[in-house]
């Protein structure tokens, strides 16, 4: 317990491990594993630099600067993962179609129509009319699936 208390005292006022730190640490571990097979000096240097950055950020007393870096990292992460979250949503949701409004780029969630063809949709965001060509007929497929059960 004494050691933990001392550690707590030592870490007081320091940044510790934030999202960016955890990300860098995971990257470090991945590179470490890759380098077991690659045995590359470049990767070795990168892992050393990474662990120095991780420790430096963890022990840094400039909390504002570190949290600023973390916020920037989270923004980049969100931007990077956005297309993936759209794809994931499309795969998970079989009862709706997602279309982007041509005018304001809002993503609209539409119920699956019974038949293919053009569908007019008023965007709730910019109140402009969009015309979408919808080729999916999954609603019909789903009904068939239900009957076969
Ligand atoms: Zn719109």
Short mmCIF file of N, CA and C and ligand atoms in Angstrom, two decimals:
data_model
loop_
_atom_site.label_atom_id
_atom_site.label_comp_id
_atom_site.label_asym_id
_atom_site.label_seq_id
_atom_site.Cartn_x
_atom_site.Cartn_y
_atom_site.Cartn_z
N UNK A 1 0.83 -1.21 0.00
CA UNK A 1 0.00 0.00 0.00
C UNK A 1 0.86 1.25 0.00
N UNK A 2 2.00 1.16 0.69
CA UNK A 2 2.88 2.32 0.74
C UNK A 2 3.37 2.71 -0.65
N UNK A 3 3.68 1.66 -1.41
CA UNK A 3 4.17 1.90 -2.76
C UNK A 3 3.09 2.59 -3.59
N UNK A 4 1.84 2.08 -3.45
CA UNK A 4 0.73 2.65 -4.22
C UNK A 4 0.50 4.11 -3.84
N UNK A 5 0.58 4.39 -2.54
CA UNK A 5 0.43 5.77 -2.08
C UNK A 5 1.49 6.67 -2.69
N UNK A 6 2.70 6.15 -2.70
CA UNK A 6 3.80 6.93 -3.26
C UNK A 6 3.60 7.17 -4.75
N UNK A 7 3.11 6.10 -5.42
CA UNK A 7 2.87 6.21 -6.86
C UNK A 7 1.78 7.25 -7.11
N UNK A 8 0.73 7.20 -6.28
CA UNK A 8 -0.36 8.15 -6.41
C UNK A 8 0.14 9.58 -6.22
N UNK A 9 0.99 9.73 -5.22
CA UNK A 9 1.58 11.05 -4.96
C UNK A 9 2.41 11.51 -6.15
N UNK A 10 3.17 10.56 -6.68
CA UNK A 10 4.05 10.87 -7.79
C UNK A 10 3.24 11.28 -9.02
N UNK A 11 2.11 10.57 -9.25
CA UNK A 11 1.30 10.83 -10.45
C UNK A 11 0.40 12.06 -10.29
N UNK A 12 0.29 12.56 -9.07
CA UNK A 12 -0.59 13.70 -8.84
C UNK A 12 -0.11 14.92 -9.64
N UNK A 13 -1.02 15.51 -10.39
CA UNK A 13 -0.65 16.67 -11.18
C UNK A 13 0.03 16.33 -12.49
N UNK A 14 0.08 15.03 -12.77
CA UNK A 14 0.64 14.61 -14.06
C UNK A 14 -0.47 14.09 -14.95
N UNK A 15 -0.18 14.01 -16.24
CA UNK A 15 -1.24 13.71 -17.20
C UNK A 15 -1.78 12.28 -17.08
N UNK A 16 -0.91 11.32 -16.89
CA UNK A 16 -1.34 9.92 -16.86
C UNK A 16 -1.68 9.43 -18.26
N UNK A 17 -2.43 8.34 -18.29
CA UNK A 17 -2.74 7.70 -19.57
C UNK A 17 -4.10 8.18 -20.08
N UNK A 18 -4.10 8.94 -21.16
CA UNK A 18 -5.37 9.36 -21.77
C UNK A 18 -5.61 8.53 -23.04
N UNK A 19 -6.64 8.90 -23.80
CA UNK A 19 -6.97 8.13 -25.01
C UNK A 19 -5.80 8.06 -25.99
N UNK A 20 -5.14 9.21 -26.16
CA UNK A 20 -4.00 9.23 -27.07
C UNK A 20 -2.89 8.31 -26.55
N UNK A 21 -2.68 8.34 -25.24
CA UNK A 21 -1.67 7.49 -24.64
C UNK A 21 -1.98 6.01 -24.85
N UNK A 22 -3.26 5.66 -24.66
CA UNK A 22 -3.67 4.26 -24.84
C UNK A 22 -3.49 3.85 -26.29
N UNK A 23 -3.87 4.76 -27.22
CA UNK A 23 -3.71 4.47 -28.64
C UNK A 23 -2.24 4.24 -28.99
N UNK A 24 -1.38 5.14 -28.49
CA UNK A 24 0.06 5.01 -28.77
C UNK A 24 0.62 3.72 -28.19
N UNK A 25 0.11 3.35 -27.00
CA UNK A 25 0.58 2.13 -26.36
C UNK A 25 0.16 0.89 -27.15
N UNK A 26 -1.08 0.91 -27.67
CA UNK A 26 -1.53 -0.21 -28.51
C UNK A 26 -0.70 -0.31 -29.77
N UNK A 27 -0.43 0.88 -30.37
CA UNK A 27 0.41 0.93 -31.57
C UNK A 27 1.80 0.35 -31.26
N UNK A 28 2.30 0.71 -30.09
CA UNK A 28 3.60 0.22 -29.63
C UNK A 28 3.59 -1.30 -29.54
N UNK A 29 2.53 -1.86 -28.93
CA UNK A 29 2.43 -3.32 -28.78
C UNK A 29 2.34 -4.01 -30.14
N UNK A 30 1.53 -3.43 -31.04
CA UNK A 30 1.37 -4.03 -32.38
C UNK A 30 2.71 -4.05 -33.09
N UNK A 31 3.42 -2.91 -33.04
CA UNK A 31 4.73 -2.84 -33.71
C UNK A 31 5.72 -3.82 -33.08
N UNK A 32 5.61 -3.96 -31.76
CA UNK A 32 6.49 -4.88 -31.05
C UNK A 32 6.29 -6.32 -31.56
N UNK A 33 5.01 -6.70 -31.70
CA UNK A 33 4.68 -8.04 -32.18
C UNK A 33 5.13 -8.21 -33.64
N UNK A 34 4.85 -7.19 -34.46
CA UNK A 34 5.26 -7.25 -35.87
C UNK A 34 6.77 -7.44 -35.97
N UNK A 35 7.47 -6.75 -35.09
CA UNK A 35 8.94 -6.79 -35.19
C UNK A 35 9.55 -8.12 -34.72
N UNK A 36 8.75 -8.94 -34.04
CA UNK A 36 9.23 -10.28 -33.70
C UNK A 36 9.52 -11.04 -35.00
N UNK A 37 8.66 -10.78 -36.01
CA UNK A 37 8.82 -11.46 -37.30
C UNK A 37 9.71 -10.67 -38.26
N UNK A 38 9.53 -9.35 -38.24
CA UNK A 38 10.24 -8.51 -39.22
C UNK A 38 11.70 -8.29 -38.84
N UNK A 39 11.96 -8.17 -37.54
CA UNK A 39 13.30 -7.86 -37.05
C UNK A 39 13.91 -6.66 -37.77
N UNK A 40 13.10 -5.61 -37.88
CA UNK A 40 13.56 -4.42 -38.58
C UNK A 40 14.09 -3.38 -37.59
N UNK A 41 15.23 -2.80 -37.92
CA UNK A 41 15.81 -1.77 -37.05
C UNK A 41 14.96 -0.50 -37.04
N UNK A 42 14.33 -0.23 -38.19
CA UNK A 42 13.48 0.97 -38.29
C UNK A 42 12.32 0.86 -37.30
N UNK A 43 11.64 -0.32 -37.31
CA UNK A 43 10.51 -0.52 -36.39
C UNK A 43 11.00 -0.46 -34.95
N UNK A 44 12.18 -1.02 -34.71
CA UNK A 44 12.75 -0.99 -33.35
C UNK A 44 12.92 0.46 -32.87
N UNK A 45 13.45 1.30 -33.74
CA UNK A 45 13.63 2.72 -33.38
C UNK A 45 12.27 3.38 -33.16
N UNK A 46 11.30 3.07 -34.04
CA UNK A 46 9.96 3.65 -33.90
C UNK A 46 9.35 3.25 -32.55
N UNK A 47 9.50 1.96 -32.17
CA UNK A 47 8.92 1.53 -30.89
C UNK A 47 9.60 2.24 -29.72
N UNK A 48 10.91 2.44 -29.83
CA UNK A 48 11.63 3.14 -28.76
C UNK A 48 11.15 4.59 -28.64
N UNK A 49 11.00 5.23 -29.81
CA UNK A 49 10.51 6.62 -29.82
C UNK A 49 9.10 6.67 -29.23
N UNK A 50 8.28 5.68 -29.62
CA UNK A 50 6.89 5.64 -29.12
C UNK A 50 6.85 5.54 -27.60
N UNK A 51 7.65 4.62 -27.05
CA UNK A 51 7.58 4.42 -25.59
C UNK A 51 8.10 5.66 -24.86
N UNK A 52 9.07 6.35 -25.47
CA UNK A 52 9.55 7.61 -24.87
C UNK A 52 8.43 8.66 -24.88
N UNK A 53 7.73 8.76 -26.03
CA UNK A 53 6.62 9.73 -26.12
C UNK A 53 5.53 9.39 -25.10
N UNK A 54 5.20 8.08 -25.00
CA UNK A 54 4.15 7.64 -24.06
C UNK A 54 4.53 8.02 -22.63
N UNK A 55 5.77 7.68 -22.24
CA UNK A 55 6.22 7.99 -20.87
C UNK A 55 6.29 9.50 -20.64
N UNK A 56 6.78 10.21 -21.63
CA UNK A 56 6.88 11.67 -21.51
C UNK A 56 5.50 12.29 -21.29
N UNK A 57 4.53 11.82 -22.10
CA UNK A 57 3.17 12.37 -22.00
C UNK A 57 2.53 12.00 -20.66
N UNK A 58 2.77 10.75 -20.22
CA UNK A 58 2.19 10.30 -18.95
C UNK A 58 2.71 11.09 -17.76
N UNK A 59 4.01 11.37 -17.79
CA UNK A 59 4.64 12.00 -16.64
C UNK A 59 4.65 13.52 -16.74
N UNK A 60 4.18 14.02 -17.88
CA UNK A 60 4.21 15.46 -18.10
C UNK A 60 3.34 16.20 -17.08
N UNK A 61 3.84 17.34 -16.63
CA UNK A 61 3.05 18.14 -15.69
C UNK A 61 2.28 19.24 -16.43
N UNK A 62 2.52 19.34 -17.72
CA UNK A 62 1.79 20.32 -18.52
C UNK A 62 0.47 19.69 -18.97
N UNK A 63 -0.47 19.62 -18.02
CA UNK A 63 -1.72 18.89 -18.28
C UNK A 63 -2.53 19.53 -19.41
N UNK A 64 -2.51 20.84 -19.47
CA UNK A 64 -3.33 21.53 -20.49
C UNK A 64 -2.86 21.18 -21.89
N UNK A 65 -1.55 21.20 -22.07
CA UNK A 65 -1.01 20.90 -23.40
C UNK A 65 -1.30 19.46 -23.77
N UNK A 66 -1.14 18.54 -22.81
CA UNK A 66 -1.37 17.13 -23.09
C UNK A 66 -2.85 16.87 -23.41
N UNK A 67 -3.74 17.54 -22.66
CA UNK A 67 -5.16 17.29 -22.91
C UNK A 67 -5.57 17.93 -24.24
N UNK A 68 -4.87 19.01 -24.61
CA UNK A 68 -5.10 19.63 -25.91
C UNK A 68 -4.72 18.65 -27.03
N UNK A 69 -3.58 17.98 -26.86
CA UNK A 69 -3.15 16.97 -27.83
C UNK A 69 -4.18 15.84 -27.91
N UNK A 70 -4.69 15.47 -26.74
CA UNK A 70 -5.66 14.38 -26.69
C UNK A 70 -6.95 14.74 -27.43
N UNK A 71 -7.40 15.99 -27.25
CA UNK A 71 -8.61 16.46 -27.93
C UNK A 71 -8.41 16.42 -29.44
N UNK A 72 -7.23 16.88 -29.88
CA UNK A 72 -6.92 16.87 -31.31
C UNK A 72 -6.93 15.43 -31.84
N UNK A 73 -6.34 14.54 -31.05
CA UNK A 73 -6.29 13.13 -31.46
C UNK A 73 -7.71 12.57 -31.60
N UNK A 74 -8.59 12.88 -30.62
CA UNK A 74 -9.96 12.35 -30.65
C UNK A 74 -10.72 12.87 -31.86
N UNK A 75 -10.44 14.13 -32.25
CA UNK A 75 -11.09 14.70 -33.43
C UNK A 75 -10.67 13.96 -34.69
N UNK A 76 -9.36 13.72 -34.81
CA UNK A 76 -8.83 13.01 -35.99
C UNK A 76 -9.41 11.59 -36.03
N UNK A 77 -9.47 10.97 -34.85
CA UNK A 77 -9.98 9.60 -34.75
C UNK A 77 -11.43 9.53 -35.22
N UNK A 78 -12.22 10.52 -34.78
CA UNK A 78 -13.63 10.56 -35.14
C UNK A 78 -13.80 10.72 -36.65
N UNK A 79 -12.99 11.60 -37.22
CA UNK A 79 -13.05 11.85 -38.66
C UNK A 79 -12.67 10.59 -39.42
N UNK A 80 -11.64 9.92 -38.92
CA UNK A 80 -11.12 8.74 -39.59
C UNK A 80 -12.12 7.58 -39.52
N UNK A 81 -12.81 7.47 -38.39
CA UNK A 81 -13.72 6.33 -38.19
C UNK A 81 -15.11 6.57 -38.76
N UNK A 82 -15.41 7.83 -39.15
CA UNK A 82 -16.76 8.16 -39.59
C UNK A 82 -17.26 7.31 -40.77
N UNK A 83 -16.47 7.18 -41.86
CA UNK A 83 -16.95 6.33 -42.95
C UNK A 83 -17.19 4.89 -42.52
N UNK A 84 -16.40 4.41 -41.57
CA UNK A 84 -16.58 3.04 -41.10
C UNK A 84 -17.88 2.90 -40.31
N UNK A 85 -18.22 3.93 -39.53
CA UNK A 85 -19.45 3.86 -38.75
C UNK A 85 -20.66 3.88 -39.67
N UNK A 86 -20.56 4.61 -40.80
CA UNK A 86 -21.65 4.60 -41.78
C UNK A 86 -21.85 3.23 -42.38
N UNK A 87 -20.75 2.59 -42.74
CA UNK A 87 -20.81 1.26 -43.33
C UNK A 87 -21.40 0.27 -42.32
N UNK A 88 -20.95 0.38 -41.07
CA UNK A 88 -21.42 -0.50 -40.01
C UNK A 88 -22.93 -0.34 -39.82
N UNK A 89 -23.39 0.91 -39.85
CA UNK A 89 -24.81 1.19 -39.68
C UNK A 89 -25.62 0.58 -40.82
N UNK A 90 -25.08 0.70 -42.03
CA UNK A 90 -25.78 0.15 -43.19
C UNK A 90 -25.89 -1.37 -43.09
N UNK A 91 -24.85 -2.01 -42.60
CA UNK A 91 -24.87 -3.47 -42.50
C UNK A 91 -25.84 -3.91 -41.40
N UNK A 92 -25.84 -3.18 -40.28
CA UNK A 92 -26.66 -3.59 -39.13
C UNK A 92 -28.14 -3.30 -39.33
N UNK A 93 -28.46 -2.25 -40.08
CA UNK A 93 -29.85 -1.85 -40.20
C UNK A 93 -30.39 -2.29 -41.56
N UNK A 94 -31.18 -3.35 -41.54
CA UNK A 94 -31.68 -3.89 -42.80
C UNK A 94 -33.06 -3.32 -43.16
N UNK A 95 -33.64 -2.53 -42.27
CA UNK A 95 -34.99 -2.02 -42.53
C UNK A 95 -35.01 -0.58 -43.05
N UNK A 96 -33.85 0.01 -43.15
CA UNK A 96 -33.79 1.39 -43.62
C UNK A 96 -32.71 1.58 -44.68
N UNK A 97 -32.89 2.68 -45.42
CA UNK A 97 -31.87 3.06 -46.40
C UNK A 97 -31.28 4.38 -45.94
N UNK A 98 -30.00 4.52 -46.07
CA UNK A 98 -29.36 5.77 -45.71
C UNK A 98 -28.91 6.50 -46.97
N UNK A 99 -29.40 7.72 -47.11
CA UNK A 99 -29.03 8.52 -48.28
C UNK A 99 -28.58 9.89 -47.82
N UNK A 100 -27.64 10.45 -48.53
CA UNK A 100 -27.14 11.77 -48.18
C UNK A 100 -27.94 12.84 -48.91
N UNK A 101 -28.37 13.86 -48.18
CA UNK A 101 -29.08 14.98 -48.82
C UNK A 101 -28.11 15.68 -49.77
N UNK A 102 -28.60 15.92 -50.99
CA UNK A 102 -27.75 16.51 -52.01
C UNK A 102 -27.34 17.94 -51.66
N UNK A 103 -28.17 18.61 -50.87
CA UNK A 103 -27.95 20.04 -50.63
C UNK A 103 -27.17 20.33 -49.36
N UNK A 104 -27.52 19.66 -48.26
CA UNK A 104 -26.86 19.99 -47.00
C UNK A 104 -26.01 18.84 -46.46
N UNK A 105 -25.96 17.75 -47.20
CA UNK A 105 -25.11 16.59 -46.84
C UNK A 105 -25.54 15.87 -45.56
N UNK A 106 -26.73 16.16 -45.08
CA UNK A 106 -27.24 15.42 -43.93
C UNK A 106 -27.55 14.00 -44.37
N UNK A 107 -27.30 13.04 -43.50
CA UNK A 107 -27.64 11.66 -43.84
C UNK A 107 -29.08 11.40 -43.42
N UNK A 108 -29.89 10.98 -44.38
CA UNK A 108 -31.32 10.75 -44.14
C UNK A 108 -31.57 9.27 -43.99
N UNK A 109 -32.40 8.95 -43.02
CA UNK A 109 -32.77 7.55 -42.78
C UNK A 109 -34.16 7.32 -43.37
N UNK A 110 -34.26 6.47 -44.36
CA UNK A 110 -35.53 6.26 -45.04
C UNK A 110 -36.01 4.83 -44.83
N UNK A 111 -37.32 4.65 -44.67
CA UNK A 111 -37.83 3.27 -44.61
C UNK A 111 -37.66 2.61 -45.97
N UNK A 112 -37.43 1.33 -45.98
CA UNK A 112 -37.26 0.62 -47.24
C UNK A 112 -38.56 0.64 -48.04
N UNK A 113 -38.53 1.05 -49.29
CA UNK A 113 -39.75 1.06 -50.10
C UNK A 113 -40.10 -0.35 -50.57
N UNK A 114 -41.35 -0.50 -51.01
CA UNK A 114 -41.80 -1.81 -51.48
C UNK A 114 -41.27 -2.14 -52.87
N UNK A 115 -41.01 -1.08 -53.62
CA UNK A 115 -40.51 -1.34 -54.97
C UNK A 115 -39.35 -0.42 -55.30
N UNK A 116 -38.62 -0.83 -56.29
CA UNK A 116 -37.49 -0.02 -56.73
C UNK A 116 -37.98 1.21 -57.49
N UNK A 117 -37.08 2.17 -57.65
CA UNK A 117 -37.42 3.32 -58.47
C UNK A 117 -37.09 4.62 -57.76
N UNK A 118 -37.63 5.71 -58.32
CA UNK A 118 -37.34 7.02 -57.75
C UNK A 118 -38.24 7.29 -56.55
N UNK A 119 -37.66 7.91 -55.56
CA UNK A 119 -38.43 8.26 -54.37
C UNK A 119 -38.12 9.70 -54.03
N UNK A 120 -39.19 10.49 -53.84
CA UNK A 120 -38.99 11.89 -53.48
C UNK A 120 -39.01 12.03 -51.96
N UNK A 121 -38.02 12.70 -51.46
CA UNK A 121 -37.90 12.85 -50.01
C UNK A 121 -37.59 14.30 -49.68
N UNK A 122 -38.33 14.83 -48.72
CA UNK A 122 -38.06 16.20 -48.28
C UNK A 122 -37.09 16.13 -47.10
N UNK A 123 -35.96 16.82 -47.26
CA UNK A 123 -34.96 16.81 -46.20
C UNK A 123 -35.45 17.64 -45.01
N UNK A 124 -35.48 17.06 -43.81
CA UNK A 124 -35.96 17.82 -42.64
C UNK A 124 -34.98 18.92 -42.22
N UNK A 125 -33.76 18.82 -42.68
CA UNK A 125 -32.74 19.79 -42.28
C UNK A 125 -32.82 21.07 -43.11
N UNK A 126 -32.84 20.94 -44.43
CA UNK A 126 -32.81 22.13 -45.29
C UNK A 126 -34.12 22.32 -46.04
N UNK A 127 -35.09 21.43 -45.82
CA UNK A 127 -36.44 21.51 -46.40
C UNK A 127 -36.45 21.43 -47.93
N UNK A 128 -35.37 20.95 -48.52
CA UNK A 128 -35.34 20.84 -49.97
C UNK A 128 -35.70 19.42 -50.38
N UNK A 129 -36.24 19.31 -51.58
CA UNK A 129 -36.67 18.01 -52.05
C UNK A 129 -35.54 17.28 -52.74
N UNK A 130 -35.33 16.05 -52.33
CA UNK A 130 -34.34 15.18 -52.96
C UNK A 130 -35.07 14.09 -53.72
N UNK A 131 -34.48 13.67 -54.81
CA UNK A 131 -35.03 12.54 -55.54
C UNK A 131 -33.96 11.45 -55.53
N UNK A 132 -34.31 10.34 -54.93
CA UNK A 132 -33.33 9.26 -54.85
C UNK A 132 -33.75 8.10 -55.74
N UNK A 133 -32.78 7.53 -56.40
CA UNK A 133 -33.04 6.29 -57.12
C UNK A 133 -32.72 5.14 -56.17
N UNK A 134 -33.73 4.39 -55.82
CA UNK A 134 -33.52 3.31 -54.86
C UNK A 134 -33.60 1.96 -55.56
N UNK A 135 -32.52 1.22 -55.47
CA UNK A 135 -32.44 -0.05 -56.19
C UNK A 135 -32.63 -1.25 -55.27
N UNK A 136 -32.62 -0.99 -53.98
CA UNK A 136 -32.73 -2.12 -53.07
C UNK A 136 -34.17 -2.54 -52.87
N UNK A 137 -34.38 -3.81 -52.74
CA UNK A 137 -35.73 -4.35 -52.55
C UNK A 137 -35.73 -5.26 -51.35
N UNK A 138 -34.97 -4.91 -50.34
CA UNK A 138 -34.77 -5.88 -49.27
C UNK A 138 -36.01 -6.16 -48.44
N UNK A 139 -36.95 -5.22 -48.48
CA UNK A 139 -38.17 -5.45 -47.72
C UNK A 139 -38.89 -6.69 -48.24
N UNK A 140 -38.91 -6.82 -49.55
CA UNK A 140 -39.55 -7.98 -50.17
C UNK A 140 -38.79 -9.26 -49.79
N UNK A 141 -37.47 -9.16 -49.83
CA UNK A 141 -36.66 -10.32 -49.46
C UNK A 141 -36.94 -10.75 -48.01
N UNK A 142 -37.09 -9.75 -47.14
CA UNK A 142 -37.31 -10.04 -45.73
C UNK A 142 -38.65 -10.76 -45.52
N UNK A 143 -39.67 -10.33 -46.26
CA UNK A 143 -40.98 -10.97 -46.16
C UNK A 143 -40.86 -12.43 -46.59
N UNK A 144 -40.12 -12.63 -47.66
CA UNK A 144 -39.90 -14.01 -48.13
C UNK A 144 -39.22 -14.84 -47.06
N UNK A 145 -38.23 -14.24 -46.40
CA UNK A 145 -37.52 -14.94 -45.34
C UNK A 145 -38.45 -15.36 -44.22
N UNK A 146 -39.37 -14.45 -43.85
CA UNK A 146 -40.31 -14.73 -42.77
C UNK A 146 -41.23 -15.90 -43.12
N UNK A 147 -41.64 -15.94 -44.39
CA UNK A 147 -42.57 -16.99 -44.81
C UNK A 147 -41.90 -18.36 -44.82
N UNK A 148 -40.64 -18.37 -45.15
CA UNK A 148 -39.94 -19.64 -45.27
C UNK A 148 -39.67 -20.27 -43.89
N UNK A 149 -39.81 -19.47 -42.83
CA UNK A 149 -39.51 -19.99 -41.50
C UNK A 149 -40.55 -20.98 -41.00
ZN1 LIG B 1 -30.81 18.74 -46.73
#
